[in-house]
């Protein structure tokens, strides 16, 4: 049995059909390769499809920093302890592809900014502008509301749709992979890197399971939320662990959502924000958030 679970970010309620269609498309693309190619290729296919979709806050359509630029973070990890990430990359189409190549083709874990873009050019990815008009409007809006300073980002998070994406898969051989990709927040400080690029914070996998987070990145990082979740999956079912951690995170002021799969193939999701987009697929059977 193979499983794939995807999230499309935590934030305010978005009942638009197109968001759910985006999650469904990601699940279908991921599942199409899960059986034959395995967990890593499945999470890649799912996240690539969401990075292409301008509705989601990653790749094309990423949120903009205070300077009006998209600065994207992405990471990938497998249960064989392999990890790669990029942080604060601006002019690439698919940050998640770079993260995978950092994992597979370098000795490093995280490459940021200009260094990551130089690598992208070296690997033959063309210059690409991921900025879309509606994100410029969003940035102006945030600035008008006065939410543009870091201490205020937390309360702002509760109100706005975020659209960070993540995927966790487990293949027939029991291998687990996780991928997470984001543009961060609108009006974040230039150069800011969040949990989505950090091992154990927004992304984590081990033989005991895998998890991907969305929400208030600084708090998720402080709590090493995904590491904590996966460690606990060794002894407890994913559903129990994820619900408890998300509840506790709220008590500590962390607005977030979490998805995961444990080593026995049990999938789970929970969020303490107003809403989170998510969906699962197992043996071709698709479930989307209600
Ligand atoms: N966790 C992401 C970040 O802090 C944002 C999100 O999930 O919406 O960059």
mmCIF file of N, CA and C in Angstrom, residues 138-230:
data_model
loop_
_atom_site.group_PDB
_atom_site.id
_atom_site.type_symbol
_atom_site.label_atom_id
_atom_site.label_comp_id
_atom_site.label_asym_id
_atom_site.label_seq_id
_atom_site.Cartn_x
_atom_site.Cartn_y
_atom_site.Cartn_z
ATOM 1 N N UNK A 138 -1.610 42.348 -3.031
ATOM 2 C CA UNK A 138 -1.604 41.824 -1.658
ATOM 3 C C UNK A 138 -0.564 42.572 -0.811
ATOM 4 N N UNK A 139 0.618 42.790 -1.390
ATOM 5 C CA UNK A 139 1.688 43.476 -0.660
ATOM 6 C C UNK A 139 1.258 44.890 -0.284
ATOM 7 N N UNK A 140 0.665 45.595 -1.238
ATOM 8 C CA UNK A 140 0.202 46.963 -0.967
ATOM 9 C C UNK A 140 -0.831 46.950 0.153
ATOM 10 N N UNK A 141 -1.697 45.972 0.109
ATOM 11 C CA UNK A 141 -2.736 45.809 1.111
ATOM 12 C C UNK A 141 -2.143 45.612 2.511
ATOM 13 N N UNK A 142 -1.169 44.737 2.574
ATOM 14 C CA UNK A 142 -0.515 44.439 3.854
ATOM 15 C C UNK A 142 0.163 45.700 4.386
ATOM 16 N N UNK A 143 0.811 46.412 3.491
ATOM 17 C CA UNK A 143 1.502 47.638 3.931
ATOM 18 C C UNK A 143 0.483 48.648 4.443
ATOM 19 N N UNK A 144 -0.643 48.755 3.732
ATOM 20 C CA UNK A 144 -1.694 49.702 4.157
ATOM 21 C C UNK A 144 -2.233 49.358 5.539
ATOM 22 N N UNK A 145 -2.409 48.046 5.757
ATOM 23 C CA UNK A 145 -2.954 47.606 7.052
ATOM 24 C C UNK A 145 -1.932 47.750 8.176
ATOM 25 N N UNK A 146 -0.691 48.030 7.802
ATOM 26 C CA UNK A 146 0.342 48.177 8.821
ATOM 27 C C UNK A 146 0.845 46.851 9.353
ATOM 28 N N UNK A 147 0.727 45.815 8.541
ATOM 29 C CA UNK A 147 1.163 44.487 9.009
ATOM 30 C C UNK A 147 2.570 44.176 8.536
ATOM 31 N N UNK A 148 3.278 45.215 8.105
ATOM 32 C CA UNK A 148 4.538 44.954 7.416
ATOM 33 C C UNK A 148 5.741 44.766 8.329
ATOM 34 N N UNK A 149 5.526 44.751 9.637
ATOM 35 C CA UNK A 149 6.683 44.610 10.509
ATOM 36 C C UNK A 149 6.655 43.262 11.208
ATOM 37 N N UNK A 150 7.831 42.742 11.418
ATOM 38 C CA UNK A 150 7.921 41.358 11.879
ATOM 39 C C UNK A 150 7.071 41.020 13.106
ATOM 40 N N UNK A 151 7.049 41.844 14.148
ATOM 41 C CA UNK A 151 6.253 41.448 15.323
ATOM 42 C C UNK A 151 4.773 41.319 14.994
ATOM 43 N N UNK A 152 4.357 41.933 13.899
ATOM 44 C CA UNK A 152 2.942 41.889 13.574
ATOM 45 C C UNK A 152 2.590 40.729 12.647
ATOM 46 N N UNK A 153 3.601 40.091 12.135
ATOM 47 C CA UNK A 153 3.309 39.050 11.148
ATOM 48 C C UNK A 153 2.468 37.931 11.739
ATOM 49 N N UNK A 154 2.695 37.662 12.998
ATOM 50 C CA UNK A 154 1.994 36.542 13.604
ATOM 51 C C UNK A 154 0.484 36.740 13.596
ATOM 52 N N UNK A 155 0.038 37.929 14.043
ATOM 53 C CA UNK A 155 -1.408 38.152 14.080
ATOM 54 C C UNK A 155 -1.954 38.220 12.664
ATOM 55 N N UNK A 156 -1.159 38.733 11.766
ATOM 56 C CA UNK A 156 -1.591 38.826 10.379
ATOM 57 C C UNK A 156 -1.851 37.438 9.794
ATOM 58 N N UNK A 157 -0.987 36.506 10.191
ATOM 59 C CA UNK A 157 -1.105 35.143 9.664
ATOM 60 C C UNK A 157 -2.496 34.552 9.890
ATOM 61 N N UNK A 158 -3.073 34.885 11.036
ATOM 62 C CA UNK A 158 -4.379 34.339 11.356
ATOM 63 C C UNK A 158 -5.447 34.755 10.359
ATOM 64 N N UNK A 159 -5.231 35.894 9.712
ATOM 65 C CA UNK A 159 -6.287 36.431 8.856
ATOM 66 C C UNK A 159 -6.174 35.992 7.414
ATOM 67 N N UNK A 160 -4.969 35.831 6.934
ATOM 68 C CA UNK A 160 -4.789 35.702 5.490
ATOM 69 C C UNK A 160 -4.539 34.270 5.042
ATOM 70 N N UNK A 161 -4.973 34.013 3.833
ATOM 71 C CA UNK A 161 -4.683 32.717 3.234
ATOM 72 C C UNK A 161 -3.200 32.646 2.922
ATOM 73 N N UNK A 162 -2.574 31.538 3.188
ATOM 74 C CA UNK A 162 -1.136 31.476 2.988
ATOM 75 C C UNK A 162 -0.740 30.723 1.718
ATOM 76 N N UNK A 163 -1.108 29.480 1.587
ATOM 77 C CA UNK A 163 -0.847 28.791 0.326
ATOM 78 C C UNK A 163 0.522 28.159 0.164
ATOM 79 N N UNK A 164 1.308 28.114 1.237
ATOM 80 C CA UNK A 164 2.519 27.281 1.231
ATOM 81 C C UNK A 164 2.088 25.846 0.916
ATOM 82 N N UNK A 165 2.958 25.053 0.313
ATOM 83 C CA UNK A 165 2.543 23.686 -0.004
ATOM 84 C C UNK A 165 3.529 22.658 0.546
ATOM 85 N N UNK A 166 3.019 21.440 0.740
ATOM 86 C CA UNK A 166 3.884 20.360 1.200
ATOM 87 C C UNK A 166 3.275 19.019 0.838
ATOM 88 N N UNK A 167 4.122 18.013 0.754
ATOM 89 C CA UNK A 167 3.636 16.664 0.435
ATOM 90 C C UNK A 167 4.465 15.639 1.200
ATOM 91 N N UNK A 168 3.786 14.585 1.647
ATOM 92 C CA UNK A 168 4.472 13.468 2.306
ATOM 93 C C UNK A 168 3.977 12.193 1.625
ATOM 94 N N UNK A 169 4.905 11.303 1.273
ATOM 95 C CA UNK A 169 4.507 10.050 0.617
ATOM 96 C C UNK A 169 5.227 8.868 1.244
ATOM 97 N N UNK A 170 4.566 7.721 1.161
ATOM 98 C CA UNK A 170 5.183 6.463 1.600
ATOM 99 C C UNK A 170 4.940 5.461 0.487
ATOM 100 N N UNK A 171 6.009 4.834 0.013
ATOM 101 C CA UNK A 171 5.833 3.923 -1.123
ATOM 102 C C UNK A 171 5.753 2.470 -0.658
ATOM 103 N N UNK A 172 5.636 1.578 -1.639
ATOM 104 C CA UNK A 172 5.425 0.157 -1.317
ATOM 105 C C UNK A 172 6.561 -0.453 -0.516
ATOM 106 N N UNK A 173 7.757 0.125 -0.697
ATOM 107 C CA UNK A 173 8.901 -0.409 0.049
ATOM 108 C C UNK A 173 9.025 0.216 1.431
ATOM 109 N N UNK A 174 8.066 1.067 1.769
ATOM 110 C CA UNK A 174 8.076 1.702 3.096
ATOM 111 C C UNK A 174 8.958 2.935 3.160
ATOM 112 N N UNK A 175 9.484 3.350 1.984
ATOM 113 C CA UNK A 175 10.307 4.560 1.991
ATOM 114 C C UNK A 175 9.394 5.780 2.097
ATOM 115 N N UNK A 176 9.861 6.770 2.863
ATOM 116 C CA UNK A 176 9.053 7.969 3.089
ATOM 117 C C UNK A 176 9.819 9.181 2.560
ATOM 118 N N UNK A 177 9.093 10.101 1.917
ATOM 119 C CA UNK A 177 9.721 11.342 1.445
ATOM 120 C C UNK A 177 8.797 12.516 1.743
ATOM 121 N N UNK A 178 9.418 13.676 1.921
ATOM 122 C CA UNK A 178 8.673 14.898 2.242
ATOM 123 C C UNK A 178 9.227 16.045 1.394
ATOM 124 N N UNK A 179 8.345 16.886 0.876
ATOM 125 C CA UNK A 179 8.786 18.099 0.166
ATOM 126 C C UNK A 179 7.902 19.263 0.600
ATOM 127 N N UNK A 180 8.520 20.436 0.779
ATOM 128 C CA UNK A 180 7.786 21.629 1.215
ATOM 129 C C UNK A 180 8.295 22.824 0.409
ATOM 130 N N UNK A 181 7.392 23.719 -0.001
ATOM 131 C CA UNK A 181 7.819 24.855 -0.817
ATOM 132 C C UNK A 181 6.965 26.077 -0.488
ATOM 133 N N UNK A 182 7.582 27.268 -0.424
ATOM 134 C CA UNK A 182 6.831 28.469 -0.014
ATOM 135 C C UNK A 182 7.448 29.757 -0.532
ATOM 136 N N UNK A 183 6.597 30.784 -0.595
ATOM 137 C CA UNK A 183 7.084 32.141 -0.804
ATOM 138 C C UNK A 183 7.158 32.884 0.526
ATOM 139 N N UNK A 184 6.831 32.199 1.624
ATOM 140 C CA UNK A 184 6.868 32.838 2.952
ATOM 141 C C UNK A 184 5.647 33.722 3.165
ATOM 142 N N UNK A 185 5.844 34.911 3.728
ATOM 143 C CA UNK A 185 4.723 35.842 3.968
ATOM 144 C C UNK A 185 4.852 37.062 3.079
ATOM 145 N N UNK A 186 3.703 37.676 2.790
ATOM 146 C CA UNK A 186 3.734 38.993 2.162
ATOM 147 C C UNK A 186 4.378 39.967 3.141
ATOM 148 N N UNK A 187 5.228 40.838 2.617
ATOM 149 C CA UNK A 187 5.866 41.901 3.400
ATOM 150 C C UNK A 187 6.884 41.394 4.418
ATOM 151 N N UNK A 188 7.384 40.218 4.218
ATOM 152 C CA UNK A 188 8.472 39.743 5.094
ATOM 153 C C UNK A 188 9.727 40.571 4.789
ATOM 154 N N UNK A 189 10.640 40.552 5.733
ATOM 155 C CA UNK A 189 11.885 41.292 5.522
ATOM 156 C C UNK A 189 12.701 40.618 4.424
ATOM 157 N N UNK A 190 13.304 41.392 3.528
ATOM 158 C CA UNK A 190 14.169 40.789 2.507
ATOM 159 C C UNK A 190 15.271 39.963 3.178
ATOM 160 N N UNK A 191 15.496 38.777 2.652
ATOM 161 C CA UNK A 191 16.530 37.907 3.215
ATOM 162 C C UNK A 191 16.013 36.953 4.279
ATOM 163 N N UNK A 192 14.765 37.133 4.681
ATOM 164 C CA UNK A 192 14.198 36.240 5.714
ATOM 165 C C UNK A 192 14.032 34.823 5.155
ATOM 166 N N UNK A 193 14.456 33.836 5.934
ATOM 167 C CA UNK A 193 14.219 32.441 5.563
ATOM 168 C C UNK A 193 13.374 31.807 6.653
ATOM 169 N N UNK A 194 12.386 31.028 6.264
ATOM 170 C CA UNK A 194 11.475 30.438 7.248
ATOM 171 C C UNK A 194 11.677 28.946 7.413
ATOM 172 N N UNK A 195 10.725 28.338 8.086
ATOM 173 C CA UNK A 195 10.804 26.916 8.439
ATOM 174 C C UNK A 195 10.853 25.977 7.240
ATOM 175 N N UNK A 196 10.311 26.436 6.103
ATOM 176 C CA UNK A 196 10.174 25.516 4.960
ATOM 177 C C UNK A 196 11.521 25.087 4.370
ATOM 178 N N UNK A 197 12.579 25.819 4.709
ATOM 179 C CA UNK A 197 13.900 25.444 4.204
ATOM 180 C C UNK A 197 14.712 24.696 5.260
ATOM 181 N N UNK A 198 14.130 24.478 6.429
ATOM 182 C CA UNK A 198 14.941 24.023 7.565
ATOM 183 C C UNK A 198 14.616 22.587 7.984
ATOM 184 N N UNK A 199 15.662 21.791 8.047
ATOM 185 C CA UNK A 199 15.544 20.383 8.444
ATOM 186 C C UNK A 199 14.973 20.290 9.867
ATOM 187 N N UNK A 200 13.853 19.574 9.986
ATOM 188 C CA UNK A 200 13.262 19.396 11.314
ATOM 189 C C UNK A 200 12.205 20.436 11.641
ATOM 190 N N UNK A 201 12.247 21.590 10.957
ATOM 191 C CA UNK A 201 11.248 22.645 11.217
ATOM 192 C C UNK A 201 10.032 22.435 10.320
ATOM 193 N N UNK A 202 10.157 22.801 9.029
ATOM 194 C CA UNK A 202 9.020 22.657 8.108
ATOM 195 C C UNK A 202 8.984 21.336 7.380
ATOM 196 N N UNK A 203 10.075 20.582 7.440
ATOM 197 C CA UNK A 203 10.203 19.318 6.709
ATOM 198 C C UNK A 203 11.022 18.338 7.532
ATOM 199 N N UNK A 204 10.549 17.111 7.645
ATOM 200 C CA UNK A 204 11.394 16.090 8.290
ATOM 201 C C UNK A 204 10.918 14.690 7.909
ATOM 202 N N UNK A 205 11.882 13.783 7.738
ATOM 203 C CA UNK A 205 11.549 12.375 7.483
ATOM 204 C C UNK A 205 12.579 11.493 8.163
ATOM 205 N N UNK A 206 12.141 10.340 8.624
ATOM 206 C CA UNK A 206 13.056 9.329 9.141
ATOM 207 C C UNK A 206 12.360 7.998 8.904
ATOM 208 N N UNK A 207 12.951 6.918 9.366
ATOM 209 C CA UNK A 207 12.286 5.626 9.175
ATOM 210 C C UNK A 207 10.953 5.554 9.917
ATOM 211 N N UNK A 208 10.732 6.487 10.854
ATOM 212 C CA UNK A 208 9.496 6.452 11.646
ATOM 213 C C UNK A 208 8.352 7.237 11.032
ATOM 214 N N UNK A 209 8.664 8.036 10.005
ATOM 215 C CA UNK A 209 7.578 8.781 9.381
ATOM 216 C C UNK A 209 8.080 10.022 8.673
ATOM 217 N N UNK A 210 7.115 10.834 8.213
ATOM 218 C CA UNK A 210 7.470 12.088 7.553
ATOM 219 C C UNK A 210 6.440 13.137 7.896
ATOM 220 N N UNK A 211 6.859 14.427 7.888
ATOM 221 C CA UNK A 211 5.911 15.505 8.192
ATOM 222 C C UNK A 211 6.309 16.780 7.459
ATOM 223 N N UNK A 212 5.285 17.557 7.083
ATOM 224 C CA UNK A 212 5.482 18.864 6.461
ATOM 225 C C UNK A 212 4.558 19.860 7.161
ATOM 226 N N UNK A 213 5.085 21.060 7.439
ATOM 227 C CA UNK A 213 4.302 22.047 8.200
ATOM 228 C C UNK A 213 3.983 23.265 7.356
ATOM 229 N N UNK A 214 2.974 23.990 7.794
ATOM 230 C CA UNK A 214 2.631 25.295 7.216
ATOM 231 C C UNK A 214 2.171 26.198 8.346
ATOM 232 N N UNK A 215 2.360 27.501 8.156
ATOM 233 C CA UNK A 215 1.925 28.436 9.191
ATOM 234 C C UNK A 215 3.052 29.352 9.611
ATOM 235 N N UNK A 216 2.989 29.791 10.844
ATOM 236 C CA UNK A 216 3.924 30.784 11.368
ATOM 237 C C UNK A 216 5.338 30.193 11.484
ATOM 238 N N UNK A 217 6.129 30.468 10.454
ATOM 239 C CA UNK A 217 7.412 29.790 10.284
ATOM 240 C C UNK A 217 8.382 29.949 11.426
ATOM 241 N N UNK A 218 8.437 31.141 12.014
ATOM 242 C CA UNK A 218 9.396 31.354 13.099
ATOM 243 C C UNK A 218 9.058 30.446 14.290
ATOM 244 N N UNK A 219 7.759 30.338 14.582
ATOM 245 C CA UNK A 219 7.346 29.493 15.715
ATOM 246 C C UNK A 219 7.514 28.006 15.388
ATOM 247 N N UNK A 220 7.182 27.630 14.168
ATOM 248 C CA UNK A 220 7.341 26.227 13.760
ATOM 249 C C UNK A 220 8.811 25.819 13.903
ATOM 250 N N UNK A 221 9.666 26.729 13.521
ATOM 251 C CA UNK A 221 11.115 26.492 13.583
ATOM 252 C C UNK A 221 11.575 26.381 15.039
ATOM 253 N N UNK A 222 11.149 27.326 15.872
ATOM 254 C CA UNK A 222 11.527 27.275 17.303
ATOM 255 C C UNK A 222 11.161 25.940 17.918
ATOM 256 N N UNK A 223 10.008 25.423 17.519
ATOM 257 C CA UNK A 223 9.521 24.179 18.130
ATOM 258 C C UNK A 223 9.996 22.939 17.381
ATOM 259 N N UNK A 224 10.734 23.108 16.295
ATOM 260 C CA UNK A 224 11.155 21.984 15.445
ATOM 261 C C UNK A 224 9.982 21.007 15.262
ATOM 262 N N UNK A 225 8.889 21.589 14.808
ATOM 263 C CA UNK A 225 7.611 20.881 14.812
ATOM 264 C C UNK A 225 7.640 19.548 14.048
ATOM 265 N N UNK A 226 8.245 19.532 12.865
ATOM 266 C CA UNK A 226 8.217 18.296 12.070
ATOM 267 C C UNK A 226 9.123 17.229 12.676
ATOM 268 N N UNK A 227 10.265 17.657 13.209
ATOM 269 C CA UNK A 227 11.155 16.694 13.873
ATOM 270 C C UNK A 227 10.433 16.045 15.051
ATOM 271 N N UNK A 228 9.823 16.883 15.847
ATOM 272 C CA UNK A 228 9.092 16.419 17.024
ATOM 273 C C UNK A 228 8.006 15.408 16.623
ATOM 274 N N UNK A 229 7.276 15.751 15.581
ATOM 275 C CA UNK A 229 6.168 14.882 15.139
ATOM 276 C C UNK A 229 6.700 13.514 14.709
ATOM 277 N N UNK A 230 7.730 13.519 13.903
ATOM 278 C CA UNK A 230 8.235 12.257 13.355
ATOM 279 C C UNK A 230 8.875 11.393 14.455
#
